[in-house]
Amino acid sequence: MDLKKTNAPVNTITYNKNVIEEPTGNVYEAITIIAKRANQINAEIKKELIDKLDEFATYNDSLEEVFENKEQIEVSKFYEKLPKSHALAVQEWLDGKIYHRNTEL
């Protein structure tokens, strides 16, 4: 997933309920699908962030030596400015990028 090229909103916006439920015909089913995708996105972002921050990790038991790492701060700021995982999931849903199927049929 390329987080730099997403057009998901950073701020809270109101969506049309009819547009959200259109692919499934049921708003609750649509919300469940979006929530599951948001959990997947959140796990991907968290893993990516931890991997990047591990590059800067210093394994020192001394609490006296606390220093700032500029690169680590820049990485953290980048991830703080990203849209939230639920906003990314809703945008993917609206763009038709989420595959779903009803297994009960």
PDB file of C-alpha atoms in Angstrom:
ATOM      1  CA  MET A   1       0.000   0.000   0.000  1.00  0.00           C
ATOM      2  CA  ASP A   2       1.374   3.380  -0.968  1.00  0.00           C
ATOM      3  CA  LEU A   3       0.404   5.762   1.806  1.00  0.00           C
ATOM      4  CA  LYS A   4       1.774   8.831   0.032  1.00  0.00           C
ATOM      5  CA  LYS A   5      -0.600   8.488  -2.923  1.00  0.00           C
ATOM      6  CA  THR A   6      -3.837   8.090  -0.989  1.00  0.00           C
ATOM      7  CA  ASN A   7      -6.616  10.632  -1.313  1.00  0.00           C
ATOM      8  CA  ALA A   8      -8.323   9.714   1.967  1.00  0.00           C
ATOM      9  CA  PRO A   9      -9.323  12.702   4.098  1.00  0.00           C
ATOM     10  CA  VAL A  10      -7.292  13.547   7.178  1.00  0.00           C
ATOM     11  CA  ASN A  11     -10.210  15.282   8.887  1.00  0.00           C
ATOM     12  CA  THR A  12     -13.618  13.886   9.759  1.00  0.00           C
ATOM     13  CA  ILE A  13     -16.191  14.119   6.992  1.00  0.00           C
ATOM     14  CA  THR A  14     -19.797  12.970   6.580  1.00  0.00           C
ATOM     15  CA  TYR A  15     -20.546  10.249   4.047  1.00  0.00           C
ATOM     16  CA  ASN A  16     -23.802   9.511   2.285  1.00  0.00           C
ATOM     17  CA  LYS A  17     -25.249   6.349   3.838  1.00  0.00           C
ATOM     18  CA  ASN A  18     -26.745   5.252   0.524  1.00  0.00           C
ATOM     19  CA  VAL A  19     -23.353   5.369  -1.194  1.00  0.00           C
ATOM     20  CA  ILE A  20     -21.747   3.340   1.609  1.00  0.00           C
ATOM     21  CA  GLU A  21     -24.390   0.600   1.565  1.00  0.00           C
ATOM     22  CA  GLU A  22     -24.809   0.427  -2.218  1.00  0.00           C
ATOM     23  CA  PRO A  23     -22.360  -2.455  -2.938  1.00  0.00           C
ATOM     24  CA  THR A  24     -23.906  -4.759  -0.312  1.00  0.00           C
ATOM     25  CA  GLY A  25     -27.428  -3.439   0.099  1.00  0.00           C
ATOM     26  CA  ASN A  26     -26.960  -3.441   3.865  1.00  0.00           C
ATOM     27  CA  VAL A  27     -25.261  -0.635   5.767  1.00  0.00           C
ATOM     28  CA  TYR A  28     -24.287  -2.913   8.670  1.00  0.00           C
ATOM     29  CA  GLU A  29     -22.605  -5.413   6.373  1.00  0.00           C
ATOM     30  CA  ALA A  30     -20.753  -2.585   4.620  1.00  0.00           C
ATOM     31  CA  ILE A  31     -19.575  -1.156   7.952  1.00  0.00           C
ATOM     32  CA  THR A  32     -18.374  -4.608   9.048  1.00  0.00           C
ATOM     33  CA  ILE A  33     -16.369  -5.041   5.851  1.00  0.00           C
ATOM     34  CA  ILE A  34     -14.871  -1.562   6.193  1.00  0.00           C
ATOM     35  CA  ALA A  35     -13.998  -2.200   9.854  1.00  0.00           C
ATOM     36  CA  LYS A  36     -12.209  -5.447   9.004  1.00  0.00           C
ATOM     37  CA  ARG A  37     -10.221  -3.684   6.283  1.00  0.00           C
ATOM     38  CA  ALA A  38      -9.384  -0.843   8.703  1.00  0.00           C
ATOM     39  CA  ASN A  39      -7.953  -3.417  11.136  1.00  0.00           C
ATOM     40  CA  GLN A  40      -5.823  -4.884   8.328  1.00  0.00           C
ATOM     41  CA  ILE A  41      -4.559  -1.435   7.307  1.00  0.00           C
ATOM     42  CA  ASN A  42      -3.783  -0.552  10.920  1.00  0.00           C
ATOM     43  CA  ALA A  43      -1.765  -3.754  11.354  1.00  0.00           C
ATOM     44  CA  GLU A  44       0.186  -3.048   8.131  1.00  0.00           C
ATOM     45  CA  ILE A  45       0.979   0.520   9.161  1.00  0.00           C
ATOM     46  CA  LYS A  46       1.977  -0.538  12.676  1.00  0.00           C
ATOM     47  CA  LYS A  47       4.319  -3.248  11.365  1.00  0.00           C
ATOM     48  CA  GLU A  48       5.873  -0.834   8.873  1.00  0.00           C
ATOM     49  CA  LEU A  49       6.389   1.834  11.554  1.00  0.00           C
ATOM     50  CA  ILE A  50       7.934  -0.619  14.017  1.00  0.00           C
ATOM     51  CA  ASP A  51      10.294  -1.906  11.324  1.00  0.00           C
ATOM     52  CA  LYS A  52      11.421   1.630  10.490  1.00  0.00           C
ATOM     53  CA  LEU A  53      11.849   2.638  14.124  1.00  0.00           C
ATOM     54  CA  ASP A  54      13.850  -0.531  14.872  1.00  0.00           C
ATOM     55  CA  GLU A  55      16.531   0.804  12.539  1.00  0.00           C
ATOM     56  CA  PHE A  56      17.149   3.626  15.020  1.00  0.00           C
ATOM     57  CA  ALA A  57      16.889   1.540  18.179  1.00  0.00           C
ATOM     58  CA  THR A  58      19.762   1.648  20.606  1.00  0.00           C
ATOM     59  CA  TYR A  59      19.859  -1.129  23.126  1.00  0.00           C
ATOM     60  CA  ASN A  60      21.294   0.628  26.140  1.00  0.00           C
ATOM     61  CA  ASP A  61      20.171  -0.077  29.678  1.00  0.00           C
ATOM     62  CA  SER A  62      21.252   3.328  30.919  1.00  0.00           C
ATOM     63  CA  LEU A  63      18.413   5.773  31.469  1.00  0.00           C
ATOM     64  CA  GLU A  64      20.776   8.710  31.776  1.00  0.00           C
ATOM     65  CA  GLU A  65      21.555   8.795  28.065  1.00  0.00           C
ATOM     66  CA  VAL A  66      18.415  10.043  26.375  1.00  0.00           C
ATOM     67  CA  PHE A  67      19.048  11.706  23.059  1.00  0.00           C
ATOM     68  CA  GLU A  68      16.949  12.745  20.102  1.00  0.00           C
ATOM     69  CA  ASN A  69      17.389  11.140  16.745  1.00  0.00           C
ATOM     70  CA  LYS A  70      16.296  13.515  13.963  1.00  0.00           C
ATOM     71  CA  GLU A  71      15.528  10.717  11.492  1.00  0.00           C
ATOM     72  CA  GLN A  72      13.389   8.913  14.041  1.00  0.00           C
ATOM     73  CA  ILE A  73      11.441  12.103  14.726  1.00  0.00           C
ATOM     74  CA  GLU A  74      10.843  12.646  10.995  1.00  0.00           C
ATOM     75  CA  VAL A  75       9.550   9.079  10.571  1.00  0.00           C
ATOM     76  CA  SER A  76       7.215   9.523  13.536  1.00  0.00           C
ATOM     77  CA  LYS A  77       5.908  12.845  12.214  1.00  0.00           C
ATOM     78  CA  PHE A  78       5.210  11.282   8.802  1.00  0.00           C
ATOM     79  CA  TYR A  79       3.075   8.540  10.358  1.00  0.00           C
ATOM     80  CA  GLU A  80       1.275  11.002  12.620  1.00  0.00           C
ATOM     81  CA  LYS A  81       0.181  13.061   9.597  1.00  0.00           C
ATOM     82  CA  LEU A  82      -1.296  10.080   7.739  1.00  0.00           C
ATOM     83  CA  PRO A  83      -5.041   9.606   7.513  1.00  0.00           C
ATOM     84  CA  LYS A  84      -6.428   7.192  10.081  1.00  0.00           C
ATOM     85  CA  SER A  85      -6.895   3.556   9.084  1.00  0.00           C
ATOM     86  CA  HIS A  86     -10.688   3.824   9.055  1.00  0.00           C
ATOM     87  CA  ALA A  87     -10.522   6.786   6.662  1.00  0.00           C
ATOM     88  CA  LEU A  88      -8.239   4.804   4.363  1.00  0.00           C
ATOM     89  CA  ALA A  89     -10.620   1.833   4.499  1.00  0.00           C
ATOM     90  CA  VAL A  90     -13.680   3.960   3.709  1.00  0.00           C
ATOM     91  CA  GLN A  91     -11.859   5.544   0.773  1.00  0.00           C
ATOM     92  CA  GLU A  92     -10.899   2.099  -0.544  1.00  0.00           C
ATOM     93  CA  TRP A  93     -14.547   1.011  -0.166  1.00  0.00           C
ATOM     94  CA  LEU A  94     -15.821   4.024  -2.077  1.00  0.00           C
ATOM     95  CA  ASP A  95     -13.214   3.469  -4.815  1.00  0.00           C
ATOM     96  CA  GLY A  96     -14.267  -0.177  -5.144  1.00  0.00           C
ATOM     97  CA  LYS A  97     -10.850  -1.515  -4.129  1.00  0.00           C
ATOM     98  CA  ILE A  98     -12.121  -3.863  -1.401  1.00  0.00           C
ATOM     99  CA  TYR A  99     -13.092  -7.339  -2.531  1.00  0.00           C
ATOM    100  CA  HIS A 100     -15.888  -8.944  -0.541  1.00  0.00           C
ATOM    101  CA  ARG A 101     -18.197 -11.892  -0.982  1.00  0.00           C
ATOM    102  CA  ASN A 102     -21.149 -13.362   0.830  1.00  0.00           C
ATOM    103  CA  THR A 103     -20.281 -16.881   1.929  1.00  0.00           C
ATOM    104  CA  GLU A 104     -23.864 -17.678   2.953  1.00  0.00           C
ATOM    105  CA  LEU A 105     -25.079 -17.891  -0.646  1.00  0.00           C
TER     106      LEU A 105
END
